[in-house]
Short mmCIF file of C-alpha atoms in Angstrom, two decimals:
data_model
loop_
_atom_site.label_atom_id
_atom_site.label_comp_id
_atom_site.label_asym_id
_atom_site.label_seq_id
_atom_site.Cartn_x
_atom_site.Cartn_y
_atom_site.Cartn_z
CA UNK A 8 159.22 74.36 31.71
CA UNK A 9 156.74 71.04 31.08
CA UNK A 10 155.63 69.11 34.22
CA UNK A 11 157.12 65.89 34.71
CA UNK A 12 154.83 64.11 36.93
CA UNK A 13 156.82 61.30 38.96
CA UNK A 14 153.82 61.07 40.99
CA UNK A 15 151.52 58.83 39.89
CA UNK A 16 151.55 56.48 43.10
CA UNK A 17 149.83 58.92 45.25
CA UNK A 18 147.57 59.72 41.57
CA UNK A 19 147.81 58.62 38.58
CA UNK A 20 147.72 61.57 35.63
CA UNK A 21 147.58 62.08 33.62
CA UNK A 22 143.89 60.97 33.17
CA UNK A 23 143.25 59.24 29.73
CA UNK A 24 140.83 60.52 27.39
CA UNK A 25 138.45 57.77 27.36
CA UNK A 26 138.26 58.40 31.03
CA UNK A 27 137.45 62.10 31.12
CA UNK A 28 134.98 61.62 27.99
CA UNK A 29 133.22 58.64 29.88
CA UNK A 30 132.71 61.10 32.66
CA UNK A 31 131.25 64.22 30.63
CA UNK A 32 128.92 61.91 29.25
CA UNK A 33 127.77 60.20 32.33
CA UNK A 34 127.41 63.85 34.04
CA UNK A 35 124.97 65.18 30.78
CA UNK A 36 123.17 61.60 29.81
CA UNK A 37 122.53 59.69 33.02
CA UNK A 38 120.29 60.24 36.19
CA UNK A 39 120.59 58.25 39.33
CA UNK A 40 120.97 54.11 39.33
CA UNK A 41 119.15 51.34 40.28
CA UNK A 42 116.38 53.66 42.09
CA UNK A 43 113.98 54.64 39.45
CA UNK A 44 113.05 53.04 36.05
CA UNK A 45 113.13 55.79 33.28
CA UNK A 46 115.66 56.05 30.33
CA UNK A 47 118.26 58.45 32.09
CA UNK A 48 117.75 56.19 35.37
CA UNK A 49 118.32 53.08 33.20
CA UNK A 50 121.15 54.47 31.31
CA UNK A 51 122.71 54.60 34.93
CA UNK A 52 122.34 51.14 35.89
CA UNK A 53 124.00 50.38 32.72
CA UNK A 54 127.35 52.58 33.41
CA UNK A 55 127.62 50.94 37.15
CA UNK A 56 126.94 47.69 36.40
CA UNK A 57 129.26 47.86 33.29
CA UNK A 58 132.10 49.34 35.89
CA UNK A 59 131.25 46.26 37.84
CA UNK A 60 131.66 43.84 34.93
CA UNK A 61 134.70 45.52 33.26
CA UNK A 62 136.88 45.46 37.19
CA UNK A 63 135.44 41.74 37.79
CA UNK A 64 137.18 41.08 34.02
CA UNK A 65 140.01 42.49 35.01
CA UNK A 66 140.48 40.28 38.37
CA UNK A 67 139.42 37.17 36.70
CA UNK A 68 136.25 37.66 39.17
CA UNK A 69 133.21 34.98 37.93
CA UNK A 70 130.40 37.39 38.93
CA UNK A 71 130.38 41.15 39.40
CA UNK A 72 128.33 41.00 42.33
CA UNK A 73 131.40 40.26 44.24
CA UNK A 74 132.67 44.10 43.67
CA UNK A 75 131.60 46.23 46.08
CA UNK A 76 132.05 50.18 45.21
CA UNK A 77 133.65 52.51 47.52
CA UNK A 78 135.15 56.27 47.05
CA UNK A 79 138.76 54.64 47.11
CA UNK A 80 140.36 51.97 49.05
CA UNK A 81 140.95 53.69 52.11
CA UNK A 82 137.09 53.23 52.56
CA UNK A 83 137.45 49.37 50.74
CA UNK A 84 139.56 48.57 53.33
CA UNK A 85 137.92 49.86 56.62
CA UNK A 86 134.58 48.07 55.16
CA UNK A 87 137.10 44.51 55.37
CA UNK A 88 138.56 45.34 58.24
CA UNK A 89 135.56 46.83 60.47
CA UNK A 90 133.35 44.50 58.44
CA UNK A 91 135.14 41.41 59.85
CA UNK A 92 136.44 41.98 63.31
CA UNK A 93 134.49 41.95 66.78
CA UNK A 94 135.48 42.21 70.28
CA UNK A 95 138.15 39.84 71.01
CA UNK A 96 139.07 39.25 67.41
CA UNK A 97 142.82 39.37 66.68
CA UNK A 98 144.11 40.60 63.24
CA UNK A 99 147.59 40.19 61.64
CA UNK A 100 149.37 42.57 59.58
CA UNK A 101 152.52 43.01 57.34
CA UNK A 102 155.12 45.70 58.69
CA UNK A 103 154.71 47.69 55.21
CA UNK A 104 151.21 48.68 56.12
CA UNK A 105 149.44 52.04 55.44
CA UNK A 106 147.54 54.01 57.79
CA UNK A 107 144.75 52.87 55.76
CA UNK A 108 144.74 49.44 57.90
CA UNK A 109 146.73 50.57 61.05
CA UNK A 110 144.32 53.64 62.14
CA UNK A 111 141.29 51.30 61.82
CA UNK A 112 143.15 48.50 63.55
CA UNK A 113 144.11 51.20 66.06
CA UNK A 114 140.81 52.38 66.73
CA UNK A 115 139.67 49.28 66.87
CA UNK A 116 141.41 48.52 70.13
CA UNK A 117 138.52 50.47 71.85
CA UNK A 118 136.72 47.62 71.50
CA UNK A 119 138.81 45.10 72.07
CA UNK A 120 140.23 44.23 69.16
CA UNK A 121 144.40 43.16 68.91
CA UNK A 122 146.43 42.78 66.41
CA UNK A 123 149.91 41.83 66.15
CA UNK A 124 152.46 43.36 62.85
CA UNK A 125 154.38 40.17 61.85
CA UNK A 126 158.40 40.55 61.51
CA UNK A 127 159.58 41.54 58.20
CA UNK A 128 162.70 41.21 56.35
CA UNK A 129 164.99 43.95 55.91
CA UNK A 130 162.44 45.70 52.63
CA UNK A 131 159.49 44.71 55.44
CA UNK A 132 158.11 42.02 53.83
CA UNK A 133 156.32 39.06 55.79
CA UNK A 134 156.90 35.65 54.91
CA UNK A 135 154.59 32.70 55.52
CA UNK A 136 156.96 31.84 58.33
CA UNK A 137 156.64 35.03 60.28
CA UNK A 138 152.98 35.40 59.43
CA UNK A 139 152.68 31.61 61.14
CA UNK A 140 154.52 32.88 64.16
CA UNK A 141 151.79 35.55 64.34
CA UNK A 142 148.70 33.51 64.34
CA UNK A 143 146.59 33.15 67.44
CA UNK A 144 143.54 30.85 67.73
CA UNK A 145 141.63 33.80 68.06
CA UNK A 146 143.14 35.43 64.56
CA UNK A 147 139.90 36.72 62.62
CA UNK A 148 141.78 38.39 59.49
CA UNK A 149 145.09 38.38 58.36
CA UNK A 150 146.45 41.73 56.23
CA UNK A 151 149.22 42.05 53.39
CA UNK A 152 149.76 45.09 51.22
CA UNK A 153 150.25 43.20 47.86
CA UNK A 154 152.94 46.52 47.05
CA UNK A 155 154.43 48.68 49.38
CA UNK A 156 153.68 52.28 48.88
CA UNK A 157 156.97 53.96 50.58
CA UNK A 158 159.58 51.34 49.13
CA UNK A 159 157.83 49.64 45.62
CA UNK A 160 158.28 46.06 47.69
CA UNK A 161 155.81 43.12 46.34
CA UNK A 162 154.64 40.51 49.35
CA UNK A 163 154.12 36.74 48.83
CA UNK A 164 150.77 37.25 48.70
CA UNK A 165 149.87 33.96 46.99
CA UNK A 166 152.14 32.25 50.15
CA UNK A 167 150.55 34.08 52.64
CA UNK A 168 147.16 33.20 51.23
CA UNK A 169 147.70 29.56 51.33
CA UNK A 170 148.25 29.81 54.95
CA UNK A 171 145.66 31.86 55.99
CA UNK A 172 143.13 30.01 53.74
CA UNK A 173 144.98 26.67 55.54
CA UNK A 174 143.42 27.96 59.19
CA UNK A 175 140.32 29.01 57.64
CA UNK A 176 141.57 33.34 58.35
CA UNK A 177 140.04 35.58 55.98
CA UNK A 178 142.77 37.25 53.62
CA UNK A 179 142.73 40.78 52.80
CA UNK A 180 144.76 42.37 50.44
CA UNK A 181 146.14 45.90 50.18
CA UNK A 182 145.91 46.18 46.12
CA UNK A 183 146.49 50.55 45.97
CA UNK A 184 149.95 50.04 44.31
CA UNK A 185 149.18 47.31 42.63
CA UNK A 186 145.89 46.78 41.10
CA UNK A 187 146.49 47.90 37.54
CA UNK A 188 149.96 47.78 37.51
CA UNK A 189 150.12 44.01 37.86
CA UNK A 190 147.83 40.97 36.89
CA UNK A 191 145.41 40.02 39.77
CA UNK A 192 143.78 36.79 39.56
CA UNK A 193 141.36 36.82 42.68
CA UNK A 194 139.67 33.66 41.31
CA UNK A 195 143.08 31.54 41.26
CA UNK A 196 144.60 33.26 44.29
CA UNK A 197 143.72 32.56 47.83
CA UNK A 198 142.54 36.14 48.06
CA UNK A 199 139.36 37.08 49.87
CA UNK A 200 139.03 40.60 50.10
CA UNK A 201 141.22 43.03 47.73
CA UNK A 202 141.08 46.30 48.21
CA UNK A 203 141.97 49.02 45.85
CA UNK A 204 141.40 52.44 44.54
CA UNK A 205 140.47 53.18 41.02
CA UNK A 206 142.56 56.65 40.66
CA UNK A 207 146.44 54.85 40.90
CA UNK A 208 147.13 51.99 38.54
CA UNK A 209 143.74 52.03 36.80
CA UNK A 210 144.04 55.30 36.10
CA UNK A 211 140.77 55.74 36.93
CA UNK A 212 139.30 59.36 38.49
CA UNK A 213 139.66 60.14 42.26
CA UNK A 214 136.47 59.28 44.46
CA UNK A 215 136.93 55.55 43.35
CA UNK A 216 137.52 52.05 44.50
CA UNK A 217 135.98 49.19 44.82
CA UNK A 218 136.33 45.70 47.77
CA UNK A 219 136.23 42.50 46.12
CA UNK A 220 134.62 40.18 48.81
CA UNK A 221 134.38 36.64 47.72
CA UNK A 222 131.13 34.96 47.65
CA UNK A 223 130.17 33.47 50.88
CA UNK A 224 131.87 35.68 52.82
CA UNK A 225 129.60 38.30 54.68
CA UNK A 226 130.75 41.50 55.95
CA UNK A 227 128.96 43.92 58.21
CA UNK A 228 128.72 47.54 56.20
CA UNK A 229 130.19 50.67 57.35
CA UNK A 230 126.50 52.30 56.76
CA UNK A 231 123.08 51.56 56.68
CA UNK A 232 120.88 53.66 54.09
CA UNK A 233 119.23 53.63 50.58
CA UNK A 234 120.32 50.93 48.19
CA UNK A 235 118.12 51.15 45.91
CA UNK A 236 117.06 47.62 46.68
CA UNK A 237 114.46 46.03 49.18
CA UNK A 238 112.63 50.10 49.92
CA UNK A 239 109.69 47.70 51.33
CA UNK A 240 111.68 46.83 53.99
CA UNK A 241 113.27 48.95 57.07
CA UNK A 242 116.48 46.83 57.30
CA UNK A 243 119.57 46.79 55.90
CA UNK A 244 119.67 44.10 52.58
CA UNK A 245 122.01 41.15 53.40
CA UNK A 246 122.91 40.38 49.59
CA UNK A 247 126.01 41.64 48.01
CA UNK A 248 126.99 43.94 46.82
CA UNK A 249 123.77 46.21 47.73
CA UNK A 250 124.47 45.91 51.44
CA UNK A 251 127.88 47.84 51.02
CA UNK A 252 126.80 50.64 48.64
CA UNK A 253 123.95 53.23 50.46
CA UNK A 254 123.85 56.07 48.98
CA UNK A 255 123.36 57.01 45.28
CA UNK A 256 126.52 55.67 43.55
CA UNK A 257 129.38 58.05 42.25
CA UNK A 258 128.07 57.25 38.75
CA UNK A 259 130.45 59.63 36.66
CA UNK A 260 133.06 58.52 38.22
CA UNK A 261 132.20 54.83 38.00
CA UNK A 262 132.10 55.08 34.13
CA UNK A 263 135.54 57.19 34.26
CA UNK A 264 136.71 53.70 36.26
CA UNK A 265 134.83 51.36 33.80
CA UNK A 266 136.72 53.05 31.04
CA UNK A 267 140.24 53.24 32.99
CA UNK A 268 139.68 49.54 33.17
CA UNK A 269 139.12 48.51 29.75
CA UNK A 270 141.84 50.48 28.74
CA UNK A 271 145.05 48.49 28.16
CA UNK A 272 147.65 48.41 30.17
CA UNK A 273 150.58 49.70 30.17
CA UNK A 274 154.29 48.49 31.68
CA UNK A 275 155.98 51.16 33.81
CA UNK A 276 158.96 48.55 35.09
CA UNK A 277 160.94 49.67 32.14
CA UNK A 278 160.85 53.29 33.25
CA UNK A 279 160.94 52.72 36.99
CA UNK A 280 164.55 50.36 36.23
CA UNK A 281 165.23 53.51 34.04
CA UNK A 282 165.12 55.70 36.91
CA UNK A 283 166.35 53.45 39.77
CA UNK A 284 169.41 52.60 38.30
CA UNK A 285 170.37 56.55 36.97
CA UNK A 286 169.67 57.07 40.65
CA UNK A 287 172.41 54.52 41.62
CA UNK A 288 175.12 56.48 39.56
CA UNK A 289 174.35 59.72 41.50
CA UNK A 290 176.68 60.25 44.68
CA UNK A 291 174.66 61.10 47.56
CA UNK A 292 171.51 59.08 46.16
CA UNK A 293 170.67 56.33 49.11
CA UNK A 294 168.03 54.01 47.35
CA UNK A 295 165.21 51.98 49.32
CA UNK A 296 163.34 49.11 48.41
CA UNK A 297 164.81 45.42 47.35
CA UNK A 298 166.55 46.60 43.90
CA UNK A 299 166.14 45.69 40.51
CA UNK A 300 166.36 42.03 41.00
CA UNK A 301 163.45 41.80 43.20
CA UNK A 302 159.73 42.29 41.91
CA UNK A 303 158.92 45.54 42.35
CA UNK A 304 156.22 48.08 41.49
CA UNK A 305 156.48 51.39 39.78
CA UNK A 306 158.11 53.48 42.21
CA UNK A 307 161.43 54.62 43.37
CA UNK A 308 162.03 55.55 46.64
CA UNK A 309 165.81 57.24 47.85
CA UNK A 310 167.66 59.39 50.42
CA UNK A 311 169.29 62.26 48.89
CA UNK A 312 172.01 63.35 51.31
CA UNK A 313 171.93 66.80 53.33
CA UNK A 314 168.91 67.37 52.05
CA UNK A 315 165.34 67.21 53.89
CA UNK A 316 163.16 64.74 51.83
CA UNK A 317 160.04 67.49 51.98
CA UNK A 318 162.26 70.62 51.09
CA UNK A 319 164.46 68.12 48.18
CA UNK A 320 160.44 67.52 46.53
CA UNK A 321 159.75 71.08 47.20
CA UNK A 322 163.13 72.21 45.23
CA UNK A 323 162.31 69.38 42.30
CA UNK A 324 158.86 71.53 41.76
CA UNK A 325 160.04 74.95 42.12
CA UNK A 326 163.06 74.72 40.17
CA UNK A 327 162.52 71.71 37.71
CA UNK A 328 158.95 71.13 37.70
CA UNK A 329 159.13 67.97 38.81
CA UNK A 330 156.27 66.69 40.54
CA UNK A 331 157.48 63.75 43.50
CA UNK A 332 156.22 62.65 47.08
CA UNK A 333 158.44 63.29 49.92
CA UNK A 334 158.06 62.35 53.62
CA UNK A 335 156.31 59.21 55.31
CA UNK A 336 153.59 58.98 52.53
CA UNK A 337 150.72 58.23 54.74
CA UNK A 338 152.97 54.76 56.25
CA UNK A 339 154.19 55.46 59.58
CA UNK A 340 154.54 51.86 60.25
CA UNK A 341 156.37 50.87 56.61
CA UNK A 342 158.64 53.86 57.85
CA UNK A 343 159.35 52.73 61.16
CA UNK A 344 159.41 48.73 60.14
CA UNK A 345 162.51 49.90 57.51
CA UNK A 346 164.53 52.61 60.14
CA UNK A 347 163.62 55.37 57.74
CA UNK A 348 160.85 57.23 60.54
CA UNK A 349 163.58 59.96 60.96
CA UNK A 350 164.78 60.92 57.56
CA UNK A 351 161.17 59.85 55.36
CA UNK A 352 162.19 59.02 51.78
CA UNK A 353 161.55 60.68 48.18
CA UNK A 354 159.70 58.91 46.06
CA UNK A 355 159.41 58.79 42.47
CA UNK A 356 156.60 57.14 40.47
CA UNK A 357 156.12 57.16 37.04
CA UNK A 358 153.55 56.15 34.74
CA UNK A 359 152.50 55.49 31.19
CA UNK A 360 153.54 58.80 30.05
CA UNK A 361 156.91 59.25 31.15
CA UNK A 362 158.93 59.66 29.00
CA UNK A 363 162.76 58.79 28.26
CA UNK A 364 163.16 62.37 28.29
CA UNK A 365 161.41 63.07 31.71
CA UNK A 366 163.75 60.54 33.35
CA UNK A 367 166.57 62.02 31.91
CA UNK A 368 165.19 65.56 32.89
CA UNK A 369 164.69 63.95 37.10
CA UNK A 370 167.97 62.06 37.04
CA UNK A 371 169.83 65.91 36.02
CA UNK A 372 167.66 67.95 39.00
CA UNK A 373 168.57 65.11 41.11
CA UNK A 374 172.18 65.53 40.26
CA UNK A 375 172.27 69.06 40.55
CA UNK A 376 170.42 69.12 43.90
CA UNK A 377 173.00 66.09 45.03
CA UNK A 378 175.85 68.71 43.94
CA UNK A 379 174.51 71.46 45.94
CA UNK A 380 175.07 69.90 49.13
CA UNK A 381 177.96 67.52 48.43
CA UNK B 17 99.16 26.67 30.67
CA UNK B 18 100.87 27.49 27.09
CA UNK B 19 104.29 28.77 26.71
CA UNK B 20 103.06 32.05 25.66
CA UNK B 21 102.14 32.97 29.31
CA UNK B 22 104.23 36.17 30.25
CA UNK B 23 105.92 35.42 33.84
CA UNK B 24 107.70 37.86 36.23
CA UNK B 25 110.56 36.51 38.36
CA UNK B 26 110.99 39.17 40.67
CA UNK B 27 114.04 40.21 42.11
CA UNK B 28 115.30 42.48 44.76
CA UNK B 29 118.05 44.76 43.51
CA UNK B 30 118.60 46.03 39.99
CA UNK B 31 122.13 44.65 40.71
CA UNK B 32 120.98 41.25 40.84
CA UNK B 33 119.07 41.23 37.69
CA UNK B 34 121.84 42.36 36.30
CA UNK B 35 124.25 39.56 37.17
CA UNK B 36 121.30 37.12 36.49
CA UNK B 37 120.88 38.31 32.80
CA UNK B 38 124.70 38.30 32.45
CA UNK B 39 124.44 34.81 32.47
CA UNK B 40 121.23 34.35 30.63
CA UNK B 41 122.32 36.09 27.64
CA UNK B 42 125.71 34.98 27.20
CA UNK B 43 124.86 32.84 24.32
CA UNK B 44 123.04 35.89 22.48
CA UNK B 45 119.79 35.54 24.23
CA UNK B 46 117.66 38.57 25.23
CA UNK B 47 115.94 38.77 28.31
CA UNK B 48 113.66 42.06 29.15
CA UNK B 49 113.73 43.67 32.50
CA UNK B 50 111.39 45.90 34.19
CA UNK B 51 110.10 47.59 36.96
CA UNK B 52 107.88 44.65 38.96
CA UNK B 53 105.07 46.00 39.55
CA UNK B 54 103.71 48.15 42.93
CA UNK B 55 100.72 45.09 43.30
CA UNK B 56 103.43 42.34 43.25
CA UNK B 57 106.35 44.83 45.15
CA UNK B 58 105.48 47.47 46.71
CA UNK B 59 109.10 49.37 47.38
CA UNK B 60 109.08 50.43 43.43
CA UNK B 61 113.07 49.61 43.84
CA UNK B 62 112.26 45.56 42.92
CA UNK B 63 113.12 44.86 38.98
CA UNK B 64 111.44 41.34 37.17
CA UNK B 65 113.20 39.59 34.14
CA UNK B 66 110.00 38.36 32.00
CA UNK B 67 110.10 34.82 30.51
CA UNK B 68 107.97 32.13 29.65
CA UNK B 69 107.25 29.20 31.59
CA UNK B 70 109.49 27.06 29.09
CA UNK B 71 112.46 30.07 30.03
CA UNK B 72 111.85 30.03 33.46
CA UNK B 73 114.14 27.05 34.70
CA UNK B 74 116.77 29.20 32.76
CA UNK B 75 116.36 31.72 34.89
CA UNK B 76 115.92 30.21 37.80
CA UNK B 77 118.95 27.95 37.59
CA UNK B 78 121.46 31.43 36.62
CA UNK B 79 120.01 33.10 39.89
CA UNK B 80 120.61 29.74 41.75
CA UNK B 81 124.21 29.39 40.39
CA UNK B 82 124.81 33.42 41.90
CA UNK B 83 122.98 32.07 44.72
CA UNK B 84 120.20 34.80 44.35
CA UNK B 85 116.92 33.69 45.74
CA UNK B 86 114.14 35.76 43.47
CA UNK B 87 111.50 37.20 45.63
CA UNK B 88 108.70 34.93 43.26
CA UNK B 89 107.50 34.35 40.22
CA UNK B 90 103.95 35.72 39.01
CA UNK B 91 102.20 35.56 35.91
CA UNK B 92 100.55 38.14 33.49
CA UNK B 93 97.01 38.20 32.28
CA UNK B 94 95.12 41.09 30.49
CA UNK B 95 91.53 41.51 32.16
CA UNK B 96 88.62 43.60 31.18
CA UNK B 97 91.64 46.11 29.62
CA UNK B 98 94.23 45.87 32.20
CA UNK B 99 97.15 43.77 33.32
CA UNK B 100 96.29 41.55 36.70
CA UNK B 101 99.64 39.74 38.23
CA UNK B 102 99.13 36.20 40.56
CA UNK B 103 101.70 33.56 41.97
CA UNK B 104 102.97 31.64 39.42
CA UNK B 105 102.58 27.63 40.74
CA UNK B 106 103.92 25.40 38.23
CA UNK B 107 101.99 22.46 36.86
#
């Protein structure tokens, strides 16, 4: 029985050719970058900085020095986050967030940091109006996934922007369901920091991500250490993007990104509406998320009645070989903001390589599972 | 001093050269990089795009526009067989 991978918002796959033949030759041709100055060393620099170039194309970024590498954004957004606040600050989020911002906001608090989730609506999302009621004069960062990860919801992210930009708040956006999947401008938004891995919509390989800071804006690293830059000198450099990257660089995996990125890109609406509305037909099928006439990313998320959302993925593999997400998907706080904590949700994400068939081959399992315990 | 005088602007990071020349050749120019130098930097990690003096304000003004300050600018002269590096001072 083929895979079908519904999957690809926890990873994308699978990988594209260019991106796996990128990374062979990276691993055989190139050496370590920016640090010495022979051929392989130099053939380096070239893959990195061309990642660099190709992800500030894609976000209509002027200069690549505003792209910061990290291994995904999990790490892209702790460097925004941590990078930002200080004792005292305050921080505001969206109620879809991902542990990704709410366990370092959390363990902030041992240092006196706050924060304060703004009220959603009833798919979580925050509006300028509820972000306004959250401000406080001491509000150091405000925080808005751009796509929710449990229910496919997109935030006003331009709105909320406005009004952070309005009180002079940096802006940090989630981008991990997003980036890829939907044109990001960061030059023509009021976007200062976007975080966002390079293994989901880019298509990119695992171990990557990137932060887009904007110019001007200084952060303080997560780590000190070798940049490659500045060896004269025992501190830290303060120029971007060296003082965010210690450590020799993931360089295969930066030219698997640079060639995710210059690939085109491909529409997955068509086959998430595909899926979302088969769903709708099924009895026992409970769907999540705003609907079909509401932007949306690729994903479907759903109940499936007297079923267990863990053991329902767990039957979709073992009997169908169909590869979906079930449970709280990393976002206790999306969960809790939408009443779903208790039951957790199945999710279904396709990508460029679903087919017509594979939908038609999920929507059947899904049937026959609903069946079974009708 | 005649425009074929070889000057170093020396940067910090390979990362800024990089954006620097980005600019520089957009319009099909070239612009070689190297290693500065261990008398003019001594961390072996600095990288200097040559120019001439009548390229320099070029490269000045795309660092300036990134708002990347170069570390200086030093000129090359061959003596008694090898290469000696001082401070550049215009005019």
């Amino acid at each position: 029985m083929p895979l079908i991978y519904l999957d690809n918002a926890a990873t994308s796959w699978p990988k594209p050719q260019p991106v796996i033949e990128a990374m062979t030759r990276a691993l055989e041709q190139s050496a370590s970058p920016g640090r010495s100055g022979h051929r392989m060393a130099t053939a380096a620099d070239e893959l990195v900085f061309g990642c660099r170039e190709a992800l500030a194309d894609l976000l209509g970024a002027p200069d690549p020095g505003s792209i910061a590498f990290t291994s995904g954004a999990t790490e892209a957004l702790n460097l925004a986050i941590k990078g930002i606040l200080r004792p005292g600050d305050h921080a505001v989020i969206s109620p879809l967030e991902h542990h990704a911002v709410l366990r370092p906001l959390k363990a902030l608090e041992s240092i006196g940091v706050t924060f304060t989730v703004a009220e959603g609506d009833r798919h979580g999302r925050m509006s300028p109006l509820t972000l306004q009621k959250a401000l406080k004069a001491e509000t150091r960062l405000v925080v808005a996934c751009h796509a929710s990860n449990v229910n496919g919801a997109l935030q006003p992210i331009a709105e909320l922007g406005a009004l952070a930009r309005q009180r002079d708040i940096p802006f940090l956006v989630d981008g991990a369901q997003s980036v890829g999947h939907l044109p990001i401008n960061v030059d023509s938004l009021p976007i200062d920091l976007l975080a966002f891995p390079g293994h989901k919509g880019l298509r990119g390989p695992q171990g990557t991500g990137a932060l887009y800071i904007r110019p001007g804006l200084e952060l303080e690293p997560l780590q000190q250490g070798g940049t490659g830059s500045e060896s004269e000198s025992p501190y830290q450099p303060r120029f971007a993007p060296d003082r965010y990257e210690s450590g020799t660089p993931n360089t295969p995996g930066l030219a698997g990104l640079a060639a995710a990125a210059r690939l085109p890109r491909e529409e997955v609406r068509e086959r998430t509406a595909a899926l979302r509305e088969g769903l709708a037909r099924i009895p026992g099928v409970e769907a999540l998320g705003p609907g079909p006439d509401a932007d949306q990313v690729g994903l479907v998320a759903f109940h499936l009645v007297g079923w267990d959302c863990t053991q329902a993925c767990g039957e979709l593999d073992r009997r169908f070989s169909i590869a979906a997400r079930g449970g709280l998907h990393c976002a206790w706080l999306a969960h809790r903001s939408l009443g779903t904590l208790d039951r957790g949700s199945i999710r279904f994400s396709p990508g460029p390589t679903t087919t017509e068939a594979d939908i038609a081959a999920a929507l059947a399992a899904v049937r026959t599972l609903a069946k079974g315990r009708a | 001093m005649s425009s074929e005088v070889a000057l170093l602007v020396v940067f910090a990071a390979m990362s800024q050269v990089k954006r620097v020349k980005r600019i520089l050749e957009a319009d099909g120019a070239y612009y070689e990089i190297e290693r500065s130098p261990h008398c003019i930097s001594t961390g072996g990690c600095s990288v200097s795009i040559r120019c001439t003096p009548l390229t320099l304000p070029l490269v000045l003004d795309a660092a300036g526009g990134l708002g990347i300050e170069p570390k200086g600018v030093h000129y090359e002269r061959q003596q008694d067989g090898s290469l000696s590096y001082a401070p550049y001072l215009p005019g």
